[in-house]
Every structure is written in structure tokens, then in C-alpha cells.
Amino acid sequence: MSGIYIHIPFCKQACHYCDFHFSTSMKKKEEMVLAIAKEIQMRKSEFENDPSESEQAKQIVETIYFGGGTPSVLTSGEIEFLIAAVYSNYKVSENPEITLEANPDDLSSERIIELSKSPINRLSIGIQSFFEEDLQLMNRAHNSAEAQKCLEEATKYFDNISIDLIYGIPGMSNEKWKQNIETALSFGIPHISSYALTVEPKTTLNKLIQTGKIAAPKDEVAQEHFAVLVETLQANDFIHYELSNFGKANYFSKNNSAYWLGKKYIGIGPSAHSYNGISRSWNVSNNSIYLKSIQENKLPNEIEILSTADRYNEYVMTGLRTIWGVSLDRIETEFGSEYLEYLNKQAQKFLDDDLVYIENNILKPTKKGKFLTDGIASDLFYLNLE
């Protein structure tokens, strides 16, 4: 077993680019914490009854991840209550990675010290940018001073820290983007997750672009920023282990790596997704319906049984995004020769264009192809098998 993801569906305010599930009303926060704890207990049998796991591996939780939303809106007591619920219902490994996503405005010196005394041993901090104008454009709840102050304090008490940075922001030059990266590096952060600003349909950002109040992000700018990011971080001993993730040795995210390597996980809370190797499920993205269902002892989720083609496509997508690549041996063993022949045929044009290469029978993107990974993967998908 790999891990448990806990979705905390609350935020102080809505970022303009975000399309994740959350509420800005905290009225049901205490009720939600109790419901999440109950779901943790309700789903323990999913590990106990898994015939694919060995006796020793059954119910072993290696990672606990608080995502959202903004998990740092919970009190330390609420966080520890939920961690205790996991420990009382599952077998947890001796040294689990326990991550809390947090926003800088929630990380006062006192709060950081408080968290350092809790079971939390990894912080993932949503910095996004160190420039005031970028934070205002994105409608972030924190300012530039808070971003830097929280890192000054957090690095005193936590060794394992990741920060999020966003590139491709309208008006951001390559030099300004590099300053963002250099500022992050000045704090000795061992892990950085970085994403291009994307425009999702139902977001405020999309409305602002449509009405001409904000310029649309440009793909060519994002591609240039990505190249600067890769070059700068690799020069500073970061390993580019997944398309959007960079970590120093021994600081890869165990939680996220488990997703990309196809390990099993349970997602707890509204909108959370789960995966067990043969099916995928997701909870309802509605706080009121979620609470009502849990109170009635019903799991508010939908389940999809994955076809061979689904599992192949998922492996190709996640494999190409990581340093582990797509094993052609595994394709043949797990999915069959028909899939391997199809993959080789579809990959040929990308091999010819120097966007992917094969080494030790593993397919990986080249430096030139990394930014285009998702598009390449979609061309390798098998869409009409079953």
C-alpha cells in the first residue's frame, strides 16, 4: 500500500486560476473534520480485503498527505485528530511522510513551531511568486513579504520543505522568472513544484481574459520559462524527476512519486480520488452532499473499473512524465504484444523528431521533448481497444 490523501475543501479566498473543489465559508469546518475522520474509518476495509497485497504489506500506509483547498486553515488540533484517525484504523509505516499543504499567510512563527511539534514532517508551501503584482493578479491571500518571512521561519524548524511556483504569468519576463527561482534557492529549499499558469473554463482568470482585463498566457513564453527552470534547478543539484517536480537527492515527494509509479492510494474528503490498480473512484465535489452521505454511513463516491486500455494509457502518461520512463518490457508483460507494437508504431515519429528516445528498453522524453510530454503521451494512447 502507498498512502492516504486527505482533501480539506476550504480556502480563505478563491485564487483566480484555481478550479479545485473548495468553499470559502468555514461554517461547516468542524463538521467536515468529523466526517473526514469517519470516512477514514469507513474505508479501512479497502486495504484489509485487498487480495493483491501480501500479508505483510496489507494496510501499510507510507504517506499521509493533506491537500486542498487550504489544509493550513485547520487548527493543529484538527490536523492531529485526523492523523490519529489514520493511525487508529490503519497500519502506518515506522517513518511515514506526512505532508501539509500550507499558504504563507497561515504560517506565522508561532504556527510553524506548533506544526514542528506535531506529526507533520513535510511542508508544501504555496508561494507561487515572490512578486507582489503576480500575487495580486492571481488573487493570492498572502503578499510577497509573507512569502519570504514564512520561509525564513519554516526552514528553522523543517528540513523537508517544498514550494510551488507558477510560470508563464502574463507580463513575466525570463529575467523576472529567474529571479523568482533564485529567491527560492536562497532559502535552501530542497524541493520545488512548478506549473505553467493554465486557464481553466470556469475560473475568474478565464473571465478576466475574455473581458480583456488580463492578457492570455502564451505557450511560447511558458516554454521559455520551463527551459530556464530546468536549466537553473539542474545547475543547483536538483533532479528533474517529474515534469513539474524537482528535488534534491532524498527529497522527492514520496506521496506524489507513489501516484506516478502506480501505487495504491485512498482519497478522503469531498472530490478526493482513489486508485487501487484495477479501479478508480472519486468522491462527490459537494460539501453538503458529502456530509449528508457520511452521516448516513454511505460513501459518496463513483467507481470506474479500468479497462486494459485505461491502465495502459495511465501508465504511458505517468511514465513519460517521470525519470523512470515507460518500460517496454512492462508494456509487453502487463498489457500484451499488441500494445507494445502499437506503442512502437506511434512513438516512431517522436523518435525521428528527437522528442523521445529509448535506452535500456525504456522510453523517455528528450530534453527537447520534456515540455511537450503530455501531448506526446496523448498520441501514444490506445483509445479503441475494448
XYZ file of C-alpha atoms in Angstrom:
386
model
C 0.000 0.000 0.000
C 1.102 3.523 -0.565
C -0.836 6.323 1.039
C -3.814 8.316 2.154
C -4.713 11.674 0.651
C -6.989 13.924 2.731
C -8.761 16.756 0.893
C -9.580 19.792 3.028
C -12.218 21.711 0.999
C -11.809 25.197 2.457
C -9.951 28.359 1.420
C -9.909 31.905 2.784
C -10.431 33.254 -0.728
C -10.578 31.973 -4.291
C -7.432 32.238 -6.408
C -8.307 33.419 -9.906
C -6.765 30.403 -11.667
C -7.992 27.602 -9.373
C -10.620 25.048 -10.367
C -10.122 22.657 -7.431
C -13.058 21.947 -5.133
C -13.294 24.232 -2.089
C -15.583 26.560 -0.157
C -14.691 29.989 1.219
C -17.239 29.545 4.013
C -15.763 27.975 7.143
C -19.168 27.358 8.785
C -19.013 23.587 8.311
C -15.315 23.154 9.025
C -15.694 21.335 12.361
C -18.468 19.149 10.939
C -16.272 18.357 7.925
C -13.321 17.314 10.094
C -15.554 14.828 11.929
C -16.948 13.494 8.627
C -13.448 13.051 7.171
C -12.395 11.138 10.282
C -15.454 8.937 9.858
C -14.658 8.268 6.192
C -11.111 7.288 7.204
C -12.649 4.660 9.499
C -15.310 3.560 6.972
C -12.751 2.769 4.286
C -10.184 0.754 6.226
C -11.648 -2.495 4.865
C -10.476 -1.492 1.374
C -6.944 -2.339 2.485
C -7.861 -5.311 4.653
C -9.718 -7.069 1.832
C -7.201 -6.456 -0.937
C -6.187 -9.887 -2.245
C -3.290 -8.465 -4.266
C -1.375 -7.426 -1.180
C 0.886 -9.751 0.799
C 0.113 -10.285 4.473
C 2.994 -8.037 5.489
C 2.040 -5.274 3.071
C -1.665 -5.174 3.919
C -2.839 -1.846 5.262
C 0.639 -0.314 5.327
C 0.358 3.446 4.933
C 3.611 5.056 3.870
C 2.369 8.592 3.265
C -0.350 10.873 4.608
C -0.964 13.982 2.547
C -3.197 16.934 3.460
C -4.212 18.729 0.249
C -6.990 21.054 -0.774
C -8.249 23.647 -0.672
C -6.008 25.020 2.020
C -5.308 22.440 4.758
C -3.470 25.026 6.843
C -6.845 26.617 7.705
C -7.292 23.688 10.094
C -6.066 24.077 13.647
C -3.117 21.953 14.713
C -5.539 20.072 16.946
C -7.794 19.234 13.983
C -4.816 18.063 11.921
C -3.564 15.830 14.729
C -7.097 14.468 15.239
C -7.196 13.331 11.590
C -3.694 11.851 11.739
C -4.727 9.942 14.860
C -7.763 8.614 12.940
C -5.415 7.191 10.304
C -3.172 5.589 12.938
C -6.122 4.038 14.769
C -7.572 2.455 11.618
C -4.543 1.533 9.503
C -1.075 0.147 9.895
C 1.321 3.033 9.352
C 4.974 2.574 8.448
C 7.613 3.444 11.012
C 8.658 6.710 9.337
C 5.771 7.877 7.155
C 5.982 11.036 5.084
C 3.240 13.327 6.450
C 2.763 16.430 4.312
C 0.697 19.537 4.956
C -0.070 21.940 2.129
C 0.012 25.435 3.583
C -0.272 29.039 2.494
C 2.263 31.633 3.703
C -0.395 33.744 5.438
C -1.205 30.794 7.717
C 2.433 30.182 8.658
C 3.218 32.608 11.453
C 6.292 31.867 13.566
C 4.047 30.502 16.311
C 2.144 28.252 13.911
C 5.328 26.861 12.369
C 6.703 25.981 15.800
C 3.358 24.375 16.675
C 3.397 22.277 13.496
C 7.010 21.257 14.060
C 5.919 19.614 17.315
C 3.141 17.694 15.535
C 3.481 14.518 13.398
C 3.728 16.726 10.272
C 7.257 16.282 8.867
C 6.932 17.897 5.432
C 5.510 21.264 4.369
C 4.328 22.077 0.858
C 4.007 25.855 0.726
C 2.004 27.652 -1.958
C 4.332 30.560 -2.685
C 3.501 30.828 -6.452
C 5.555 34.034 -6.846
C 7.706 36.384 -4.791
C 6.452 39.407 -6.750
C 3.550 41.465 -5.420
C 1.979 42.152 -8.825
C 1.851 38.429 -9.655
C 0.205 37.576 -6.341
C -2.402 40.285 -6.885
C -3.095 39.090 -10.433
C -3.683 35.562 -9.081
C -5.699 36.862 -6.078
C -3.481 35.058 -3.583
C -4.262 35.591 0.117
C -0.625 36.369 1.004
C 1.829 39.061 -0.041
C 5.492 38.949 -1.025
C 6.769 39.815 2.450
C 4.732 36.982 3.995
C 6.090 34.567 1.383
C 9.681 35.304 2.331
C 9.077 35.580 6.064
C 7.367 32.182 6.273
C 10.304 30.518 4.500
C 12.794 32.184 6.834
C 10.904 30.690 9.772
C 9.900 27.335 8.266
C 13.484 26.429 7.330
C 14.490 26.787 11.002
C 12.128 24.008 12.060
C 11.538 21.836 8.960
C 14.151 20.146 6.833
C 11.719 18.731 4.240
C 10.030 21.674 2.520
C 8.566 22.011 -0.950
C 7.287 25.200 -2.525
C 5.021 25.810 -5.509
C 5.946 28.360 -8.178
C 3.895 29.366 -11.228
C 5.445 30.400 -14.557
C 4.011 31.722 -17.795
C 2.268 34.596 -15.979
C 1.319 37.397 -18.427
C 3.972 40.120 -18.399
C 6.614 37.990 -16.665
C 9.993 38.233 -18.418
C 12.556 35.431 -18.416
C 14.733 37.514 -16.105
C 11.909 38.095 -13.631
C 11.095 34.381 -13.665
C 14.732 33.554 -12.962
C 14.659 35.970 -10.013
C 11.719 34.006 -8.619
C 13.707 30.779 -8.844
C 16.853 32.369 -7.366
C 14.852 33.739 -4.439
C 13.518 30.251 -3.735
C 17.035 28.808 -3.914
C 18.333 31.399 -1.442
C 16.294 29.718 1.307
C 17.885 26.301 0.701
C 14.562 24.686 -0.231
C 15.172 21.025 -1.269
C 12.053 20.559 -3.435
C 10.210 22.765 -5.935
C 6.972 22.025 -7.794
C 6.412 24.392 -10.692
C 3.482 24.677 -13.077
C 2.546 26.786 -16.078
C -0.358 29.154 -15.496
C -3.297 27.472 -17.203
C -6.705 28.934 -17.947
C -9.499 26.638 -16.785
C -13.021 27.251 -18.180
C -14.981 28.125 -15.025
C -12.396 30.313 -13.312
C -12.217 34.041 -12.668
C -8.984 34.108 -14.673
C -10.866 32.921 -17.751
C -13.476 35.672 -17.315
C -10.788 38.331 -16.858
C -9.090 37.209 -20.077
C -12.349 37.070 -22.020
C -13.203 40.625 -20.951
C -9.719 41.868 -21.873
C -8.719 42.806 -18.322
C -5.787 40.377 -18.315
C -3.702 39.189 -21.267
C -3.883 35.479 -22.046
C -0.819 33.381 -21.141
C 1.336 32.495 -24.166
C 2.578 28.950 -24.769
C 5.893 30.144 -26.168
C 6.550 32.210 -23.020
C 5.711 29.245 -20.797
C 8.074 27.063 -22.836
C 10.908 29.582 -22.401
C 10.221 29.779 -18.656
C 10.238 25.983 -18.429
C 13.672 25.878 -20.096
C 15.005 28.488 -17.631
C 13.522 26.494 -14.741
C 15.095 23.194 -15.794
C 18.495 24.733 -16.515
C 18.643 26.747 -13.272
C 17.497 23.978 -10.959
C 19.672 21.288 -12.527
C 22.665 23.623 -12.144
C 21.823 23.734 -8.436
C 21.797 19.937 -7.952
C 18.056 19.427 -8.297
C 16.888 16.258 -10.053
C 14.085 16.790 -12.553
C 12.255 13.623 -11.534
C 8.790 14.511 -12.863
C 7.633 17.039 -15.435
C 6.635 19.615 -12.806
C 8.743 18.432 -9.876
C 12.365 18.970 -8.901
C 14.005 17.576 -5.802
C 17.436 17.223 -4.331
C 18.626 13.668 -3.628
C 16.435 12.021 -0.956
C 13.847 14.810 -1.155
C 11.490 13.512 -3.855
C 7.844 13.631 -2.774
C 7.048 10.067 -1.675
C 3.339 10.791 -1.913
C 3.413 12.062 -5.489
C 6.005 9.522 -6.614
C 3.610 6.787 -5.500
C 0.927 8.188 -7.848
C 3.299 8.226 -10.794
C 4.594 4.732 -10.055
C 1.064 3.316 -9.977
C 0.901 2.530 -6.259
C -2.438 2.400 -4.497
C -3.944 5.240 -2.516
C -7.190 6.225 -0.847
C -8.542 9.748 -1.251
C -10.588 11.015 1.691
C -12.888 14.057 1.676
C -15.038 15.836 -0.933
C -13.725 15.477 -4.540
C -10.828 13.205 -3.467
C -9.785 10.458 -5.898
C -8.660 6.894 -5.101
C -6.875 4.203 -7.087
C -6.289 0.521 -6.337
C -4.741 -0.801 -9.547
C -7.965 -2.102 -11.058
C -10.416 0.736 -10.435
C -10.549 4.462 -9.841
C -13.087 6.211 -7.639
C -13.873 9.784 -6.728
C -15.941 11.432 -4.024
C -18.696 13.916 -4.777
C -17.479 17.515 -5.205
C -20.133 18.996 -2.957
C -19.596 19.622 0.746
C -23.255 19.370 1.795
C -23.907 16.133 -0.120
C -20.647 14.670 1.184
C -21.544 15.479 4.801
C -25.072 14.088 4.473
C -23.832 10.842 2.901
C -21.163 10.238 5.533
C -23.678 10.936 8.302
C -25.910 8.261 6.720
C -22.948 5.824 6.622
C -22.798 5.928 2.835
C -19.656 6.545 0.792
C -20.467 9.412 -1.610
C -18.340 8.142 -4.470
C -18.456 6.836 -8.013
C -16.309 3.909 -9.158
C -14.875 3.201 -12.596
C -13.386 -0.196 -13.391
C -10.314 0.377 -15.527
C -10.013 -1.461 -18.824
C -6.664 -2.729 -20.072
C -6.537 0.302 -22.373
C -7.234 2.653 -19.441
C -4.402 1.152 -17.403
C -2.029 1.244 -20.384
C -2.871 4.905 -21.080
C -2.389 5.845 -17.439
C 0.989 4.126 -17.304
C 2.150 5.832 -20.514
C 1.035 9.247 -19.247
C 2.639 8.954 -15.812
C 5.721 7.090 -17.021
C 6.621 9.650 -19.689
C 6.383 12.467 -17.139
C 8.978 10.901 -14.838
C 12.654 9.949 -14.835
C 11.526 6.313 -14.640
C 10.061 6.443 -18.141
C 7.886 3.822 -19.834
C 9.275 0.289 -19.658
C 8.705 -1.523 -22.941
C 9.211 -4.814 -21.123
C 6.417 -3.926 -18.712
C 4.150 -2.901 -21.597
C 4.550 -6.326 -23.173
C 4.296 -8.289 -19.920
C 1.363 -6.410 -18.405
C -0.620 -5.371 -21.475
C 0.456 -7.711 -24.267
C 2.322 -7.656 -27.583
C -0.498 -5.804 -29.356
C 0.018 -2.807 -27.089
C 3.793 -2.936 -27.478
C 3.517 -2.974 -31.272
C 1.090 -0.061 -31.148
C 3.358 1.939 -28.812
C 6.415 1.364 -31.032
C 4.469 2.402 -34.114
C 3.050 5.579 -32.510
C 6.382 6.542 -30.935
C 8.350 6.358 -34.179
C 7.557 9.912 -35.336
C 8.662 11.278 -31.946
C 11.848 9.216 -32.104
C 12.507 10.645 -35.579
C 11.943 14.206 -34.306
C 14.268 13.666 -31.320
C 11.434 14.227 -28.829
C 11.768 10.797 -27.201
C 14.486 8.153 -27.028
C 14.807 4.524 -25.933
C 17.526 3.439 -23.516
C 17.704 0.035 -21.798
C 14.290 -0.686 -23.337
C 12.765 2.308 -21.560
C 11.033 5.120 -23.447
C 11.770 8.634 -22.153
C 11.366 12.208 -23.425
C 14.487 14.040 -24.590
C 15.391 17.460 -23.237
C 13.675 18.895 -26.313
C 10.559 16.787 -25.719
C 10.051 17.300 -21.984
C 7.789 20.357 -22.214
C 5.660 18.505 -24.805
C 5.292 15.328 -22.726
C 1.507 15.441 -22.244
C 0.880 15.951 -25.953
C 3.257 13.131 -26.860
C 1.565 10.810 -24.355
C -1.876 11.524 -25.801
C -0.625 10.412 -29.222
C 0.567 7.144 -27.673
C -2.812 6.398 -26.036
C -4.730 3.342 -27.194
C -8.290 4.648 -27.496
C -10.258 1.925 -29.241
C -9.275 -1.461 -27.860
C -12.166 -2.523 -25.623
